[in-house]
């Protein structure tokens, strides 16, 4: 089984990570049917709303995941009243399909348990079938569904 170590992100690492993460979110919004400009605008607004104080926004936790000395991914969680919400988890493209997504999720569960968190939520895009399958294997259940229709 693949194992990872979560290392808290530093403030210096935050801005390059955020720039890359916001760009990835823009791509996901585009894949979900938004125009590229609409997706970019929505992503920028979302990050401004979720992280108004950037790295110092209360209750948000950012980590890089490592396998030995190799960075294999990252994790962003916000904790509110005993519930964690995973805003983003990602595995580096060149090491995908090797169990790191599962390992990062299990490390996140361990961190949550150690910090008194009793529930974890997340959002997954419908087009991300691999992530959806992983979350279901880990015991996540669907609690809602957002639908859209292009006109």
Tab-separated table of N, CA and C in Angstrom:
chain	number	residue	atom	x	y	z
A	1	UNK	N	0.837	-1.195	0.000
A	1	UNK	CA	0.000	0.000	0.000
A	1	UNK	C	0.874	1.248	0.000
A	2	UNK	N	0.494	2.219	-0.762
A	2	UNK	CA	1.202	3.481	-0.840
A	2	UNK	C	0.931	4.287	0.427
A	3	UNK	N	1.957	4.930	0.935
A	3	UNK	CA	1.830	5.735	2.142
A	3	UNK	C	2.366	7.129	1.841
A	4	UNK	N	1.753	8.131	2.437
A	4	UNK	CA	2.229	9.498	2.243
A	4	UNK	C	2.328	10.205	3.589
A	5	UNK	N	3.082	11.269	3.577
A	5	UNK	CA	3.245	12.132	4.734
A	5	UNK	C	2.742	13.510	4.332
A	6	UNK	N	1.836	14.082	5.143
A	6	UNK	CA	1.336	15.424	4.878
A	6	UNK	C	2.238	16.431	5.578
A	7	UNK	N	2.736	17.400	4.817
A	7	UNK	CA	3.605	18.444	5.346
A	7	UNK	C	2.902	19.777	5.157
A	8	UNK	N	2.677	20.513	6.253
A	8	UNK	CA	1.987	21.803	6.103
A	8	UNK	C	2.690	22.706	5.096
A	9	UNK	N	1.892	23.318	4.249
A	9	UNK	CA	2.403	24.258	3.264
A	9	UNK	C	2.883	25.511	4.000
A	10	UNK	N	3.930	26.132	3.510
A	10	UNK	CA	4.396	27.390	4.088
A	10	UNK	C	3.722	28.566	3.375
A	11	UNK	N	3.795	29.708	4.000
A	11	UNK	CA	3.217	30.896	3.380
A	11	UNK	C	3.891	31.201	2.037
A	12	UNK	N	5.191	30.969	1.934
A	12	UNK	CA	5.908	31.197	0.674
A	12	UNK	C	5.447	30.239	-0.424
A	13	UNK	N	5.037	29.044	-0.053
A	13	UNK	CA	4.568	28.066	-1.031
A	13	UNK	C	3.124	28.326	-1.460
A	14	UNK	N	2.391	29.060	-0.634
A	14	UNK	CA	0.956	29.238	-0.856
A	14	UNK	C	0.628	29.928	-2.185
A	15	UNK	N	1.244	31.073	-2.480
A	15	UNK	CA	0.842	31.833	-3.677
A	15	UNK	C	1.084	31.069	-4.977
A	16	UNK	N	2.242	30.438	-5.159
A	16	UNK	CA	2.387	29.638	-6.389
A	16	UNK	C	1.375	28.502	-6.447
A	17	UNK	N	1.116	27.857	-5.303
A	17	UNK	CA	0.107	26.792	-5.262
A	17	UNK	C	-1.260	27.347	-5.651
A	18	UNK	N	-1.633	28.491	-5.060
A	18	UNK	CA	-2.960	29.044	-5.330
A	18	UNK	C	-3.121	29.386	-6.806
A	19	UNK	N	-2.113	29.980	-7.411
A	19	UNK	CA	-2.180	30.328	-8.829
A	19	UNK	C	-2.432	29.078	-9.664
A	20	UNK	N	-1.689	28.017	-9.378
A	20	UNK	CA	-1.846	26.765	-10.117
A	20	UNK	C	-3.202	26.123	-9.828
A	21	UNK	N	-3.624	26.141	-8.568
A	21	UNK	CA	-4.884	25.514	-8.187
A	21	UNK	C	-6.081	26.241	-8.809
A	22	UNK	N	-6.022	27.559	-8.819
A	22	UNK	CA	-7.104	28.333	-9.429
A	22	UNK	C	-7.191	28.049	-10.931
A	23	UNK	N	-6.047	27.896	-11.586
A	23	UNK	CA	-6.037	27.565	-13.016
A	23	UNK	C	-6.654	26.185	-13.246
A	24	UNK	N	-6.343	25.240	-12.375
A	24	UNK	CA	-6.917	23.897	-12.502
A	24	UNK	C	-8.425	23.941	-12.283
A	25	UNK	N	-8.875	24.726	-11.309
A	25	UNK	CA	-10.308	24.866	-11.055
A	25	UNK	C	-10.997	25.476	-12.276
A	26	UNK	N	-10.348	26.431	-12.909
A	26	UNK	CA	-10.878	27.031	-14.129
A	26	UNK	C	-11.068	25.957	-15.203
A	27	UNK	N	-10.096	25.076	-15.352
A	27	UNK	CA	-10.199	23.985	-16.336
A	27	UNK	C	-11.371	23.061	-16.003
A	28	UNK	N	-11.563	22.757	-14.726
A	28	UNK	CA	-12.670	21.888	-14.321
A	28	UNK	C	-14.014	22.543	-14.603
A	29	UNK	N	-14.104	23.851	-14.353
A	29	UNK	CA	-15.350	24.565	-14.646
A	29	UNK	C	-15.627	24.582	-16.145
A	30	UNK	N	-14.583	24.741	-16.943
A	30	UNK	CA	-14.735	24.715	-18.395
A	30	UNK	C	-15.199	23.329	-18.843
A	31	UNK	N	-14.602	22.282	-18.275
A	31	UNK	CA	-15.008	20.908	-18.616
A	31	UNK	C	-16.447	20.624	-18.197
A	32	UNK	N	-16.945	21.413	-17.243
A	32	UNK	CA	-18.325	21.240	-16.780
A	32	UNK	C	-19.321	22.073	-17.578
A	33	UNK	N	-18.838	22.770	-18.611
A	33	UNK	CA	-19.747	23.460	-19.506
A	33	UNK	C	-19.688	24.971	-19.499
A	34	UNK	N	-18.867	25.581	-18.638
A	34	UNK	CA	-18.773	27.038	-18.638
A	34	UNK	C	-17.816	27.486	-19.747
A	35	UNK	N	-18.063	28.675	-20.270
A	35	UNK	CA	-17.126	29.217	-21.251
A	35	UNK	C	-15.798	29.482	-20.545
A	36	UNK	N	-14.693	29.511	-21.287
A	36	UNK	CA	-13.399	29.765	-20.638
A	36	UNK	C	-13.373	31.071	-19.830
A	37	UNK	N	-13.978	32.130	-20.351
A	37	UNK	CA	-13.970	33.397	-19.619
A	37	UNK	C	-14.843	33.321	-18.370
A	38	UNK	N	-16.027	32.729	-18.518
A	38	UNK	CA	-16.924	32.563	-17.366
A	38	UNK	C	-16.246	31.701	-16.298
A	39	UNK	N	-15.584	30.635	-16.718
A	39	UNK	CA	-14.896	29.757	-15.777
A	39	UNK	C	-13.782	30.495	-15.046
A	40	UNK	N	-12.997	31.285	-15.773
A	40	UNK	CA	-11.910	32.041	-15.142
A	40	UNK	C	-12.455	33.047	-14.145
A	41	UNK	N	-13.525	33.743	-14.527
A	41	UNK	CA	-14.136	34.719	-13.620
A	41	UNK	C	-14.706	34.040	-12.386
A	42	UNK	N	-15.390	32.897	-12.569
A	42	UNK	CA	-15.972	32.178	-11.441
A	42	UNK	C	-14.896	31.623	-10.514
A	43	UNK	N	-13.828	31.105	-11.094
A	43	UNK	CA	-12.736	30.579	-10.273
A	43	UNK	C	-12.107	31.693	-9.442
A	44	UNK	N	-11.829	32.833	-10.064
A	44	UNK	CA	-11.234	33.958	-9.337
A	44	UNK	C	-12.152	34.414	-8.208
A	45	UNK	N	-13.441	34.532	-8.486
A	45	UNK	CA	-14.400	34.942	-7.453
A	45	UNK	C	-14.482	33.916	-6.326
A	46	UNK	N	-14.469	32.641	-6.685
A	46	UNK	CA	-14.556	31.584	-5.680
A	46	UNK	C	-13.366	31.644	-4.731
A	47	UNK	N	-12.172	31.773	-5.270
A	47	UNK	CA	-10.994	31.815	-4.416
A	47	UNK	C	-10.965	33.073	-3.555
A	48	UNK	N	-11.414	34.190	-4.095
A	48	UNK	CA	-11.489	35.419	-3.287
A	48	UNK	C	-12.473	35.237	-2.142
A	49	UNK	N	-13.603	34.562	-2.413
A	49	UNK	CA	-14.616	34.337	-1.377
A	49	UNK	C	-14.150	33.322	-0.332
A	50	UNK	N	-13.548	32.232	-0.780
A	50	UNK	CA	-13.141	31.167	0.137
A	50	UNK	C	-11.902	31.524	0.955
A	51	UNK	N	-11.022	32.309	0.365
A	51	UNK	CA	-9.751	32.620	1.013
A	51	UNK	C	-9.506	34.127	1.031
A	52	UNK	N	-10.387	34.889	1.688
A	52	UNK	CA	-10.259	36.350	1.647
A	52	UNK	C	-8.960	36.858	2.273
A	53	UNK	N	-8.376	36.093	3.175
A	53	UNK	CA	-7.111	36.483	3.793
A	53	UNK	C	-5.963	35.597	3.301
A	54	UNK	N	-6.189	34.969	2.154
A	54	UNK	CA	-5.158	34.115	1.586
A	54	UNK	C	-4.761	33.009	2.538
A	55	UNK	N	-3.481	32.798	2.671
A	55	UNK	CA	-2.926	31.747	3.513
A	55	UNK	C	-3.398	31.869	4.961
A	56	UNK	N	-3.648	33.092	5.408
A	56	UNK	CA	-4.031	33.336	6.800
A	56	UNK	C	-5.538	33.220	7.048
A	57	UNK	N	-6.319	32.835	6.053
A	57	UNK	CA	-7.757	32.684	6.245
A	57	UNK	C	-7.996	31.614	7.308
A	58	UNK	N	-8.715	31.967	8.377
A	58	UNK	CA	-8.908	31.025	9.485
A	58	UNK	C	-9.542	29.703	9.052
A	59	UNK	N	-9.157	28.649	9.758
A	59	UNK	CA	-9.746	27.309	9.650
A	59	UNK	C	-9.398	26.571	8.373
A	60	UNK	N	-8.548	27.131	7.529
A	60	UNK	CA	-8.115	26.467	6.301
A	60	UNK	C	-6.729	25.867	6.525
A	61	UNK	N	-6.540	24.662	6.015
A	61	UNK	CA	-5.293	23.938	6.197
A	61	UNK	C	-4.820	23.457	4.828
A	62	UNK	N	-3.527	23.682	4.567
A	62	UNK	CA	-2.936	23.348	3.271
A	62	UNK	C	-1.709	22.479	3.501
A	63	UNK	N	-1.618	21.379	2.770
A	63	UNK	CA	-0.475	20.483	2.878
A	63	UNK	C	0.005	20.080	1.499
A	64	UNK	N	1.284	19.758	1.437
A	64	UNK	CA	1.817	18.975	0.334
A	64	UNK	C	1.937	17.553	0.847
A	65	UNK	N	1.727	16.588	-0.039
A	65	UNK	CA	1.856	15.174	0.305
A	65	UNK	C	3.172	14.664	-0.276
A	66	UNK	N	3.913	13.919	0.535
A	66	UNK	CA	5.206	13.389	0.123
A	66	UNK	C	5.248	11.876	0.299
A	67	UNK	N	5.914	11.235	-0.633
A	67	UNK	CA	6.299	9.832	-0.522
A	67	UNK	C	7.821	9.887	-0.419
A	68	UNK	N	8.336	9.722	0.773
A	68	UNK	CA	9.762	9.954	1.004
A	68	UNK	C	10.050	11.429	0.787
A	69	UNK	N	10.960	11.720	-0.143
A	69	UNK	CA	11.275	13.120	-0.443
A	69	UNK	C	10.550	13.621	-1.687
A	70	UNK	N	9.791	12.756	-2.339
A	70	UNK	CA	9.089	13.091	-3.589
A	70	UNK	C	7.724	13.669	-3.285
A	71	UNK	N	7.480	14.914	-3.744
A	71	UNK	CA	6.156	15.501	-3.590
A	71	UNK	C	5.218	14.840	-4.586
A	72	UNK	N	4.107	14.311	-4.060
A	72	UNK	CA	3.190	13.557	-4.910
A	72	UNK	C	1.809	14.198	-5.023
A	73	UNK	N	1.540	15.255	-4.252
A	73	UNK	CA	0.233	15.885	-4.346
A	73	UNK	C	0.049	16.959	-3.289
A	74	UNK	N	-1.204	17.389	-3.154
A	74	UNK	CA	-1.529	18.381	-2.128
A	74	UNK	C	-2.955	18.174	-1.649
A	75	UNK	N	-3.260	18.872	-0.540
A	75	UNK	CA	-4.567	18.767	0.088
A	75	UNK	C	-4.921	20.105	0.710
A	76	UNK	N	-6.188	20.520	0.522
A	76	UNK	CA	-6.705	21.748	1.147
A	76	UNK	C	-8.010	21.388	1.832
A	77	UNK	N	-8.049	21.624	3.142
A	77	UNK	CA	-9.231	21.336	3.957
A	77	UNK	C	-9.602	22.571	4.763
A	78	UNK	N	-10.909	22.778	4.918
A	78	UNK	CA	-11.417	23.778	5.855
A	78	UNK	C	-12.229	23.033	6.917
A	79	UNK	N	-12.021	23.401	8.180
A	79	UNK	CA	-12.734	22.767	9.282
A	79	UNK	C	-13.662	23.791	9.926
A	80	UNK	N	-14.923	23.400	10.032
A	80	UNK	CA	-15.938	24.248	10.665
A	80	UNK	C	-16.785	23.385	11.587
A	81	UNK	N	-16.823	23.726	12.859
A	81	UNK	CA	-17.661	23.042	13.855
A	81	UNK	C	-17.590	21.517	13.764
A	82	UNK	N	-16.393	20.984	13.762
A	82	UNK	CA	-16.214	19.544	13.775
A	82	UNK	C	-16.389	18.848	12.440
A	83	UNK	N	-16.599	19.614	11.381
A	83	UNK	CA	-16.750	19.043	10.046
A	83	UNK	C	-15.660	19.604	9.138
A	84	UNK	N	-15.014	18.710	8.416
A	84	UNK	CA	-14.002	19.125	7.450
A	84	UNK	C	-14.625	19.108	6.062
A	85	UNK	N	-14.232	20.064	5.250
A	85	UNK	CA	-14.617	20.061	3.848
A	85	UNK	C	-13.337	20.075	3.038
A	86	UNK	N	-13.190	19.092	2.183
A	86	UNK	CA	-12.013	19.015	1.322
A	86	UNK	C	-12.288	19.884	0.099
A	87	UNK	N	-11.616	21.019	0.052
A	87	UNK	CA	-11.788	21.905	-1.099
A	87	UNK	C	-10.992	21.421	-2.295
A	88	UNK	N	-9.842	20.805	-2.034
A	88	UNK	CA	-9.114	20.248	-3.166
A	88	UNK	C	-8.100	19.234	-2.687
A	89	UNK	N	-7.981	18.205	-3.472
A	89	UNK	CA	-6.962	17.189	-3.322
A	89	UNK	C	-6.489	16.907	-4.738
A	90	UNK	N	-5.187	16.770	-4.894
A	90	UNK	CA	-4.665	16.472	-6.228
A	90	UNK	C	-3.410	15.635	-6.101
A	91	UNK	N	-3.192	14.834	-7.123
A	91	UNK	CA	-1.982	14.030	-7.254
A	91	UNK	C	-1.217	14.571	-8.450
A	92	UNK	N	0.097	14.671	-8.303
A	92	UNK	CA	0.932	15.158	-9.400
A	92	UNK	C	0.693	14.282	-10.636
A	93	UNK	N	0.580	14.900	-11.816
A	93	UNK	CA	0.224	14.147	-13.031
A	93	UNK	C	1.112	12.948	-13.320
A	94	UNK	N	2.404	13.050	-13.059
A	94	UNK	CA	3.310	11.957	-13.432
A	94	UNK	C	3.292	10.767	-12.475
A	95	UNK	N	2.531	10.865	-11.364
A	95	UNK	CA	2.448	9.731	-10.433
A	95	UNK	C	1.003	9.299	-10.184
A	96	UNK	N	0.120	9.680	-11.075
A	96	UNK	CA	-1.281	9.280	-10.921
A	96	UNK	C	-1.451	7.789	-11.203
A	97	UNK	N	-2.530	7.237	-10.658
A	97	UNK	CA	-2.894	5.822	-10.833
A	97	UNK	C	-1.913	4.891	-10.112
A	98	UNK	N	-1.303	5.414	-9.028
A	98	UNK	CA	-0.382	4.602	-8.234
A	98	UNK	C	-0.820	4.515	-6.772
A	99	UNK	N	-2.041	4.961	-6.469
A	99	UNK	CA	-2.547	4.858	-5.106
A	99	UNK	C	-2.331	6.085	-4.243
A	100	UNK	N	-1.779	7.143	-4.803
A	100	UNK	CA	-1.507	8.326	-3.988
A	100	UNK	C	-2.772	9.088	-3.605
A	101	UNK	N	-3.763	9.116	-4.477
A	101	UNK	CA	-5.019	9.779	-4.120
A	101	UNK	C	-5.640	9.127	-2.895
A	102	UNK	N	-5.690	7.815	-2.896
A	102	UNK	CA	-6.212	7.064	-1.749
A	102	UNK	C	-5.369	7.356	-0.502
A	103	UNK	N	-4.053	7.335	-0.653
A	103	UNK	CA	-3.170	7.568	0.487
A	103	UNK	C	-3.352	8.969	1.064
A	104	UNK	N	-3.519	9.959	0.195
A	104	UNK	CA	-3.733	11.329	0.683
A	104	UNK	C	-5.072	11.412	1.422
A	105	UNK	N	-6.088	10.787	0.867
A	105	UNK	CA	-7.402	10.794	1.534
A	105	UNK	C	-7.325	10.107	2.893
A	106	UNK	N	-6.634	8.991	2.992
A	106	UNK	CA	-6.513	8.290	4.274
A	106	UNK	C	-5.707	9.119	5.273
A	107	UNK	N	-4.678	9.805	4.791
A	107	UNK	CA	-3.915	10.700	5.671
A	107	UNK	C	-4.800	11.854	6.143
A	108	UNK	N	-5.659	12.344	5.263
A	108	UNK	CA	-6.594	13.407	5.642
A	108	UNK	C	-7.548	12.904	6.724
A	109	UNK	N	-8.061	11.690	6.562
A	109	UNK	CA	-8.945	11.116	7.583
A	109	UNK	C	-8.228	11.008	8.917
A	110	UNK	N	-6.981	10.549	8.902
A	110	UNK	CA	-6.212	10.442	10.146
A	110	UNK	C	-6.055	11.810	10.802
A	111	UNK	N	-5.692	12.829	10.007
A	111	UNK	CA	-5.525	14.174	10.557
A	111	UNK	C	-6.843	14.653	11.157
A	112	UNK	N	-7.938	14.416	10.460
A	112	UNK	CA	-9.240	14.849	10.948
A	112	UNK	C	-9.583	14.169	12.277
A	113	UNK	N	-9.409	12.864	12.348
A	113	UNK	CA	-9.678	12.148	13.603
A	113	UNK	C	-8.827	12.705	14.736
A	114	UNK	N	-7.544	12.934	14.455
A	114	UNK	CA	-6.622	13.453	15.469
A	114	UNK	C	-6.996	14.853	15.930
A	115	UNK	N	-7.774	15.567	15.129
A	115	UNK	CA	-8.145	16.948	15.448
A	115	UNK	C	-9.627	17.106	15.767
A	116	UNK	N	-10.282	16.026	16.150
A	116	UNK	CA	-11.663	16.079	16.618
A	116	UNK	C	-12.713	16.264	15.545
A	117	UNK	N	-12.354	16.065	14.300
A	117	UNK	CA	-13.309	16.184	13.201
A	117	UNK	C	-14.101	14.878	13.113
A	118	UNK	N	-15.418	14.997	12.996
A	118	UNK	CA	-16.273	13.808	12.982
A	118	UNK	C	-16.955	13.554	11.640
A	119	UNK	N	-16.767	14.445	10.681
A	119	UNK	CA	-17.388	14.271	9.365
A	119	UNK	C	-16.523	14.982	8.330
A	120	UNK	N	-16.437	14.369	7.148
A	120	UNK	CA	-15.695	14.968	6.034
A	120	UNK	C	-16.628	15.058	4.838
A	121	UNK	N	-16.648	16.215	4.201
A	121	UNK	CA	-17.403	16.403	2.973
A	121	UNK	C	-16.480	16.843	1.853
A	122	UNK	N	-16.978	16.754	0.650
A	122	UNK	CA	-16.227	17.226	-0.513
A	122	UNK	C	-17.178	17.387	-1.682
A	123	UNK	N	-16.725	18.062	-2.702
A	123	UNK	CA	-17.446	18.190	-3.963
A	123	UNK	C	-16.582	17.530	-5.022
A	124	UNK	N	-17.212	16.811	-5.916
A	124	UNK	CA	-16.470	16.225	-7.023
A	124	UNK	C	-17.241	16.508	-8.308
A	125	UNK	N	-16.535	16.930	-9.333
A	125	UNK	CA	-17.174	17.198	-10.612
A	125	UNK	C	-17.657	15.885	-11.223
A	126	UNK	N	-18.809	15.933	-11.853
A	126	UNK	CA	-19.401	14.731	-12.445
A	126	UNK	C	-18.486	14.098	-13.482
A	127	UNK	N	-17.717	14.913	-14.202
A	127	UNK	CA	-16.844	14.377	-15.243
A	127	UNK	C	-15.604	13.675	-14.681
A	128	UNK	N	-15.354	13.814	-13.389
A	128	UNK	CA	-14.164	13.226	-12.769
A	128	UNK	C	-14.495	11.827	-12.237
A	129	UNK	N	-14.684	10.903	-13.160
A	129	UNK	CA	-15.158	9.566	-12.798
A	129	UNK	C	-14.153	8.807	-11.931
A	130	UNK	N	-12.873	9.003	-12.155
A	130	UNK	CA	-11.870	8.326	-11.335
A	130	UNK	C	-11.948	8.746	-9.882
A	131	UNK	N	-12.056	10.054	-9.645
A	131	UNK	CA	-12.159	10.547	-8.267
A	131	UNK	C	-13.465	10.089	-7.631
A	132	UNK	N	-14.544	10.132	-8.397
A	132	UNK	CA	-15.828	9.681	-7.850
A	132	UNK	C	-15.746	8.230	-7.403
A	133	UNK	N	-15.125	7.385	-8.207
A	133	UNK	CA	-14.992	5.972	-7.849
A	133	UNK	C	-14.144	5.813	-6.584
A	134	UNK	N	-13.057	6.562	-6.479
A	134	UNK	CA	-12.212	6.484	-5.288
A	134	UNK	C	-12.991	6.881	-4.040
A	135	UNK	N	-13.709	8.000	-4.111
A	135	UNK	CA	-14.448	8.469	-2.932
A	135	UNK	C	-15.499	7.453	-2.510
A	136	UNK	N	-16.166	6.847	-3.469
A	136	UNK	CA	-17.162	5.824	-3.135
A	136	UNK	C	-16.490	4.613	-2.486
A	137	UNK	N	-15.328	4.208	-2.987
A	137	UNK	CA	-14.592	3.095	-2.386
A	137	UNK	C	-14.183	3.405	-0.950
A	138	UNK	N	-13.926	4.673	-0.668
A	138	UNK	CA	-13.523	5.089	0.672
A	138	UNK	C	-14.714	5.302	1.607
A	139	UNK	N	-15.944	5.099	1.100
A	139	UNK	CA	-17.119	5.187	1.954
A	139	UNK	C	-17.898	6.483	1.879
A	140	UNK	N	-17.508	7.376	0.980
A	140	UNK	CA	-18.278	8.604	0.811
A	140	UNK	C	-19.589	8.260	0.099
A	141	UNK	N	-20.649	8.939	0.500
A	141	UNK	CA	-21.944	8.753	-0.142
A	141	UNK	C	-22.431	10.090	-0.677
A	142	UNK	N	-23.182	10.027	-1.744
A	142	UNK	CA	-23.725	11.226	-2.361
A	142	UNK	C	-24.771	11.835	-1.434
A	143	UNK	N	-24.660	13.143	-1.177
A	143	UNK	CA	-25.613	13.833	-0.301
A	143	UNK	C	-26.411	14.893	-1.038
A	144	UNK	N	-26.155	15.074	-2.312
A	144	UNK	CA	-26.880	16.048	-3.122
A	144	UNK	C	-26.434	15.902	-4.560
A	145	UNK	N	-27.126	16.592	-5.417
A	145	UNK	CA	-26.751	16.538	-6.819
A	145	UNK	C	-27.131	17.864	-7.458
A	146	UNK	N	-26.189	18.498	-8.109
A	146	UNK	CA	-26.439	19.725	-8.856
A	146	UNK	C	-26.564	19.339	-10.312
A	147	UNK	N	-27.554	19.875	-10.979
A	147	UNK	CA	-27.761	19.541	-12.394
A	147	UNK	C	-27.816	20.821	-13.213
A	148	UNK	N	-27.547	20.691	-14.507
A	148	UNK	CA	-27.566	21.838	-15.402
A	148	UNK	C	-28.025	21.389	-16.776
A	149	UNK	N	-28.523	22.364	-17.536
A	149	UNK	CA	-28.923	22.113	-18.913
A	149	UNK	C	-28.487	23.312	-19.742
A	150	UNK	N	-27.746	23.047	-20.804
A	150	UNK	CA	-27.362	24.114	-21.710
A	150	UNK	C	-28.519	24.433	-22.629
A	151	UNK	N	-28.748	25.714	-22.833
A	151	UNK	CA	-29.830	26.158	-23.725
A	151	UNK	C	-29.256	26.754	-24.999
